[in-house]
PDB file of C-alpha atoms in Angstrom:
ATOM      1  CA  MET I 538     -13.596  -2.578  -4.512  1.00 64.00           C
ATOM      2  CA  HIS I 539     -13.310  -6.087  -4.342  1.00 61.00           C
ATOM      3  CA  THR I 540     -16.968  -6.509  -2.490  1.00 62.00           C
ATOM      4  CA  THR I 541     -19.123  -9.500  -1.800  1.00 60.00           C
ATOM      5  CA  THR I 542     -22.520 -11.080  -0.125  1.00 53.00           C
ATOM      6  CA  THR I 543     -22.638 -13.016   2.914  1.00 52.00           C
ATOM      7  CA  ALA I 544     -26.156 -13.858   4.480  1.00 57.00           C
ATOM      8  CA  ALA I 545     -26.988 -10.193   3.048  1.00 61.00           C
ATOM      9  CA  THR I 546     -24.455  -7.825   4.239  1.00 76.00           C
ATOM     10  CA  PRO I 547     -21.355  -6.934   1.713  1.00 90.00           C
ATOM     11  CA  THR I 548     -18.190  -7.806   2.730  1.00 93.00           C
ATOM     12  CA  THR I 549     -14.958  -5.653   0.967  1.00 94.00           C
ATOM     13  CA  GLN I 550     -11.686  -8.316   1.221  1.00 97.00           C
ATOM     14  CA  PHE I 551      -9.106  -5.932   2.183  1.00 97.00           C
ATOM     15  CA  LEU I 552      -4.654  -7.165   1.839  1.00 98.00           C
ATOM     16  CA  SER I 553      -3.335  -6.428   5.289  1.00 97.00           C
ATOM     17  CA  PHE I 554       0.641  -6.174   5.372  1.00 96.00           C
ATOM     18  CA  THR I 555       2.750  -4.353   7.831  1.00 93.00           C
ATOM     19  CA  LEU I 556       4.739  -0.583   8.040  1.00 91.00           C
ATOM     20  CA  GLY I 557       6.782   0.338  11.362  1.00 86.00           C
ATOM     21  CA  GLY I 558       4.166  -1.596  13.446  1.00 89.00           C
ATOM     22  CA  LEU I 559       0.929  -0.148  12.402  1.00 93.00           C
ATOM     23  CA  GLU I 560      -1.170  -2.689  10.128  1.00 96.00           C
ATOM     24  CA  TYR I 561      -2.851  -1.066   6.968  1.00 96.00           C
ATOM     25  CA  GLY I 562      -5.004  -2.378   4.469  1.00 97.00           C
ATOM     26  CA  LEU I 563      -5.679  -2.474   0.838  1.00 97.00           C
ATOM     27  CA  ASP I 564      -7.849  -3.715  -1.623  1.00 96.00           C
ATOM     28  CA  VAL I 565      -7.394  -7.353  -2.196  1.00 97.00           C
ATOM     29  CA  ALA I 566      -8.784  -6.661  -6.343  1.00 96.00           C
ATOM     30  CA  LYS I 567      -5.987  -4.799  -6.638  1.00 96.00           C
ATOM     31  CA  VAL I 568      -3.424  -7.283  -5.386  1.00 96.00           C
ATOM     32  CA  GLN I 569      -2.191  -8.813  -9.293  1.00 93.00           C
ATOM     33  CA  GLU I 570       0.392 -11.078  -6.840  1.00 90.00           C
ATOM     34  CA  LEU I 571       2.536 -10.798  -3.940  1.00 90.00           C
ATOM     35  CA  ARG I 572       6.431 -11.000  -3.547  1.00 85.00           C
ATOM     36  CA  VAL I 573       9.126 -11.453  -1.244  1.00 81.00           C
ATOM     37  CA  LEU I 574      11.911  -9.494  -1.493  1.00 75.00           C
ATOM     38  CA  LYS I 575      14.629 -11.039  -1.635  1.00 68.00           C
ATOM     39  CA  ALA I 576      16.870  -8.032  -2.519  1.00 49.00           C
ATOM     40  CA  LEU I 577      16.700  -4.286  -3.639  1.00 46.00           C
ATOM     41  CA  GLU I 578      18.403  -3.191  -6.843  1.00 49.00           C
ATOM     42  CA  ARG I 579      18.715   0.307  -6.063  1.00 43.00           C
ATOM     43  CA  PHE I 580      18.533   3.287  -9.279  1.00 45.00           C
ATOM     44  CA  ALA I 581      17.499   6.482  -7.019  1.00 43.00           C
ATOM     45  CA  SER I 582      19.664   8.062  -4.557  1.00 42.00           C
ATOM     46  CA  ASP I 583      19.054   8.072  -0.831  1.00 47.00           C
ATOM     47  CA  GLY I 584      16.736   9.568   0.310  1.00 47.00           C
ATOM     48  CA  GLU I 585      13.770   8.081  -2.685  1.00 55.00           C
ATOM     49  CA  ILE I 586      11.217   6.092  -2.489  1.00 62.00           C
ATOM     50  CA  ILE I 587      11.477   4.557  -6.032  1.00 62.00           C
ATOM     51  CA  GLY I 588      14.312   1.636  -4.061  1.00 62.00           C
ATOM     52  CA  GLY I 589      14.268  -0.307  -7.774  1.00 70.00           C
ATOM     53  CA  VAL I 590      12.177  -1.987 -10.239  1.00 73.00           C
ATOM     54  CA  ALA I 591      11.361  -5.500 -10.739  1.00 74.00           C
ATOM     55  CA  VAL I 592      10.022  -7.574 -13.097  1.00 72.00           C
ATOM     56  CA  SER I 593       6.933 -10.150 -13.467  1.00 71.00           C
ATOM     57  CA  ARG I 594       5.021 -11.855 -15.767  1.00 69.00           C
ATOM     58  CA  GLY I 595       7.819  -9.773 -18.744  1.00 74.00           C
ATOM     59  CA  VAL I 596       6.262  -6.255 -16.833  1.00 75.00           C
ATOM     60  CA  VAL I 597       9.121  -3.611 -16.389  1.00 79.00           C
ATOM     61  CA  MET I 598       7.394  -1.970 -13.038  1.00 82.00           C
ATOM     62  CA  PRO I 599       8.937   0.130 -10.502  1.00 83.00           C
ATOM     63  CA  LEU I 600       9.127  -0.855  -6.642  1.00 84.00           C
ATOM     64  CA  VAL I 601       8.254   2.034  -4.126  1.00 85.00           C
ATOM     65  CA  ASP I 602       9.766   0.906  -1.183  1.00 84.00           C
ATOM     66  CA  MET I 603       7.039   2.740   1.744  1.00 87.00           C
ATOM     67  CA  ARG I 604       9.199   1.663   4.416  1.00 82.00           C
ATOM     68  CA  ALA I 605      11.360   4.573   3.080  1.00 74.00           C
ATOM     69  CA  ALA I 606       7.939   6.904   2.520  1.00 72.00           C
ATOM     70  CA  CYS I 607       5.845   5.936   6.057  1.00 72.00           C
ATOM     71  CA  GLY I 608       9.815   7.343   7.294  1.00 65.00           C
ATOM     72  CA  THR I 609      11.124   3.961   8.395  1.00 63.00           C
ATOM     73  CA  ALA I 610      15.037   4.104   8.418  1.00 58.00           C
ATOM     74  CA  ALA I 611      16.109   2.482   6.136  1.00 58.00           C
ATOM     75  CA  ARG I 612      17.396  -1.411   6.164  1.00 63.00           C
ATOM     76  CA  ALA I 613      18.224  -4.256   4.958  1.00 64.00           C
ATOM     77  CA  PRO I 614      15.485  -6.988   4.105  1.00 67.00           C
ATOM     78  CA  ASP I 615      14.774  -9.615   5.736  1.00 72.00           C
ATOM     79  CA  PRO I 616      12.426 -12.398   5.485  1.00 73.00           C
ATOM     80  CA  MET I 617       9.368 -11.045   6.426  1.00 77.00           C
ATOM     81  CA  THR I 618       9.878  -8.340   3.976  1.00 84.00           C
ATOM     82  CA  ASP I 619       7.750  -8.938   0.797  1.00 89.00           C
ATOM     83  CA  VAL I 620       6.748  -7.408  -2.078  1.00 89.00           C
ATOM     84  CA  ILE I 621       3.038  -6.407  -3.279  1.00 93.00           C
ATOM     85  CA  ILE I 622       2.334  -6.147  -7.185  1.00 91.00           C
ATOM     86  CA  LEU I 623      -0.011  -4.490  -7.876  1.00 93.00           C
ATOM     87  CA  ARG I 624      -2.130  -3.559 -10.858  1.00 92.00           C
ATOM     88  CA  LEU I 625      -3.540   0.000 -10.172  1.00 92.00           C
ATOM     89  CA  SER I 626      -5.687   2.197 -12.859  1.00 87.00           C
ATOM     90  CA  THR I 627      -2.560   3.386 -14.859  1.00 86.00           C
ATOM     91  CA  CYS I 628       0.506   1.599 -14.145  1.00 87.00           C
ATOM     92  CA  VAL I 629       1.655  -1.836 -12.242  1.00 89.00           C
ATOM     93  CA  MET I 630       4.177  -1.256  -9.573  1.00 90.00           C
ATOM     94  CA  GLY I 631       5.551  -3.166  -6.615  1.00 89.00           C
ATOM     95  CA  MET I 632       5.385  -1.600  -2.828  1.00 91.00           C
ATOM     96  CA  VAL I 633       7.618  -3.145  -0.344  1.00 89.00           C
ATOM     97  CA  VAL I 634       5.938  -3.580   2.942  1.00 91.00           C
ATOM     98  CA  ASP I 635       7.364  -5.023   6.173  1.00 90.00           C
ATOM     99  CA  GLY I 636       4.976  -8.076   6.259  1.00 91.00           C
ATOM    100  CA  VAL I 637       1.184  -9.434   4.190  1.00 94.00           C
ATOM    101  CA  THR I 638      -0.583 -10.281   7.051  1.00 94.00           C
ATOM    102  CA  GLY I 639      -3.469 -11.699   5.485  1.00 95.00           C
ATOM    103  CA  VAL I 640      -6.457 -11.664   4.268  1.00 96.00           C
ATOM    104  CA  VAL I 641      -9.888  -8.959   6.289  1.00 96.00           C
ATOM    105  CA  SER I 642     -13.270  -9.398   5.637  1.00 96.00           C
ATOM    106  CA  LEU I 643     -14.922  -5.939   6.655  1.00 96.00           C
ATOM    107  CA  ALA I 644     -18.894  -4.879   7.020  1.00 96.00           C
ATOM    108  CA  PRO I 645     -19.176  -1.733   6.377  1.00 94.00           C
ATOM    109  CA  GLU I 646     -19.961  -0.786  10.221  1.00 95.00           C
ATOM    110  CA  GLN I 647     -16.708  -2.518  10.436  1.00 96.00           C
ATOM    111  CA  VAL I 648     -15.265   0.486   8.644  1.00 95.00           C
ATOM    112  CA  SER I 649     -15.317   4.249  10.650  1.00 94.00           C
ATOM    113  CA  PRO I 650     -13.846   7.944   9.710  1.00 90.00           C
ATOM    114  CA  VAL I 651     -10.486   7.943  10.304  1.00 85.00           C
ATOM    115  CA  PRO I 652      -9.944  10.833  13.186  1.00 81.00           C
ATOM    116  CA  GLY I 653      -8.350  14.260  11.878  1.00 73.00           C
ATOM    117  CA  ALA I 654      -8.787  12.938   8.177  1.00 67.00           C
ATOM    118  CA  ASP I 655     -10.823  15.703   6.658  1.00 68.00           C
ATOM    119  CA  ASP I 656      -7.360  17.421   4.932  1.00 63.00           C
ATOM    120  CA  ALA I 657      -7.784  16.874   1.540  1.00 62.00           C
ATOM    121  CA  GLN I 658      -4.002  16.354   2.063  1.00 67.00           C
ATOM    122  CA  VAL I 659      -4.953  12.986   2.997  1.00 76.00           C
ATOM    123  CA  ASP I 660      -7.933  11.881   0.922  1.00 82.00           C
ATOM    124  CA  TYR I 661      -6.391   8.302   0.002  1.00 88.00           C
ATOM    125  CA  LEU I 662      -8.276   7.207   3.718  1.00 91.00           C
ATOM    126  CA  ILE I 663     -10.570   5.286   3.170  1.00 93.00           C
ATOM    127  CA  GLY I 664     -11.482   4.895   7.229  1.00 94.00           C
ATOM    128  CA  LEU I 665      -9.875   2.256  10.227  1.00 96.00           C
ATOM    129  CA  GLY I 666     -10.996  -1.012   9.980  1.00 97.00           C
ATOM    130  CA  GLN I 667     -11.676  -3.144  13.143  1.00 95.00           C
ATOM    131  CA  THR I 668     -12.573  -7.176  13.295  1.00 92.00           C
ATOM    132  CA  GLY I 669     -12.175  -8.026  16.390  1.00 90.00           C
ATOM    133  CA  THR I 670      -8.950  -6.518  18.754  1.00 92.00           C
ATOM    134  CA  ARG I 671      -7.562  -5.644  15.140  1.00 93.00           C
ATOM    135  CA  ARG I 672      -7.553  -2.889  13.721  1.00 95.00           C
ATOM    136  CA  LEU I 673      -6.701  -1.697   9.968  1.00 96.00           C
ATOM    137  CA  ILE I 674      -5.514   2.120   8.675  1.00 95.00           C
ATOM    138  CA  LEU I 675      -7.823   1.720   4.603  1.00 97.00           C
ATOM    139  CA  VAL I 676      -5.834   3.107   2.053  1.00 95.00           C
ATOM    140  CA  ASP I 677      -7.568   3.821  -1.128  1.00 94.00           C
ATOM    141  CA  ILE I 678      -4.322   2.687  -2.870  1.00 94.00           C
ATOM    142  CA  ASP I 679      -4.436   4.232  -6.631  1.00 92.00           C
ATOM    143  CA  ARG I 680      -5.937   7.278  -4.534  1.00 90.00           C
ATOM    144  CA  LEU I 681      -1.932   7.455  -2.712  1.00 88.00           C
ATOM    145  CA  MET I 682      -0.092   5.684  -5.044  1.00 86.00           C
ATOM    146  CA  SER I 683      -0.454   9.272  -7.836  1.00 81.00           C
ATOM    147  CA  VAL I 684      -0.722  11.590  -4.012  1.00 59.00           C
ATOM    148  CA  ARG I 685       1.730  14.542  -5.235  1.00 54.00           C
ATOM    149  CA  ARG I 686       3.920  16.718  -2.875  1.00 49.00           C
ATOM    150  CA  PRO I 687       6.590  19.194  -3.519  1.00 46.00           C
ATOM    151  CA  ARG I 688      10.019  18.752  -4.751  1.00 43.00           C
ATOM    152  CA  GLN I 689      12.271  20.951  -2.840  1.00 46.00           C
ATOM    153  CA  ASP I 690      13.315  23.183  -5.773  1.00 46.00           C
ATOM    154  CA  GLY I 691       9.085  24.057  -5.899  1.00 46.00           C
ATOM    155  CA  ALA I 692       8.705  21.545  -8.682  1.00 45.00           C
ATOM    156  CA  ARG I 693       6.033  18.900  -8.669  1.00 41.00           C
ATOM    157  CA  GLN I 694       6.643  14.885  -7.968  1.00 44.00           C
ATOM    158  CA  VAL I 695       4.635  11.816  -7.485  1.00 44.00           C
ATOM    159  CA  ALA I 696       5.368  10.358  -4.075  1.00 41.00           C
TER     160      ALA I 696
END
């Protein structure tokens, strides 16, 4: 994580974004760039979260539509729909979200465990960040993008 020290208090910076009315945060150091989603070239069948491909700095990458992954109804992109280009430990990919809301710096005391998240199925949740009245669900984006879920035919696939 991208940690900075200010007045002897280390803080971590998170890029905040919205999905389905909730606000999330991911380590800003994982962000390569931000783009507005103008069109989503689909190559997967309905119900798949891989929503298309994009080219960024000469790299062809998958676009994961997190709106579909979170169970919100598929809809056409609007001017607020953003793509976060991520540089993960295993690849570069784009993540479609409802919108990016900014960068938030959080000290360790501003992050608390997620209630009921003891399950290994959600080990990608870092905690809940709070600054003022704002609450962010903090995710480890490398872990989230490597989560495997069973397919209906019994095989395993990446979510």
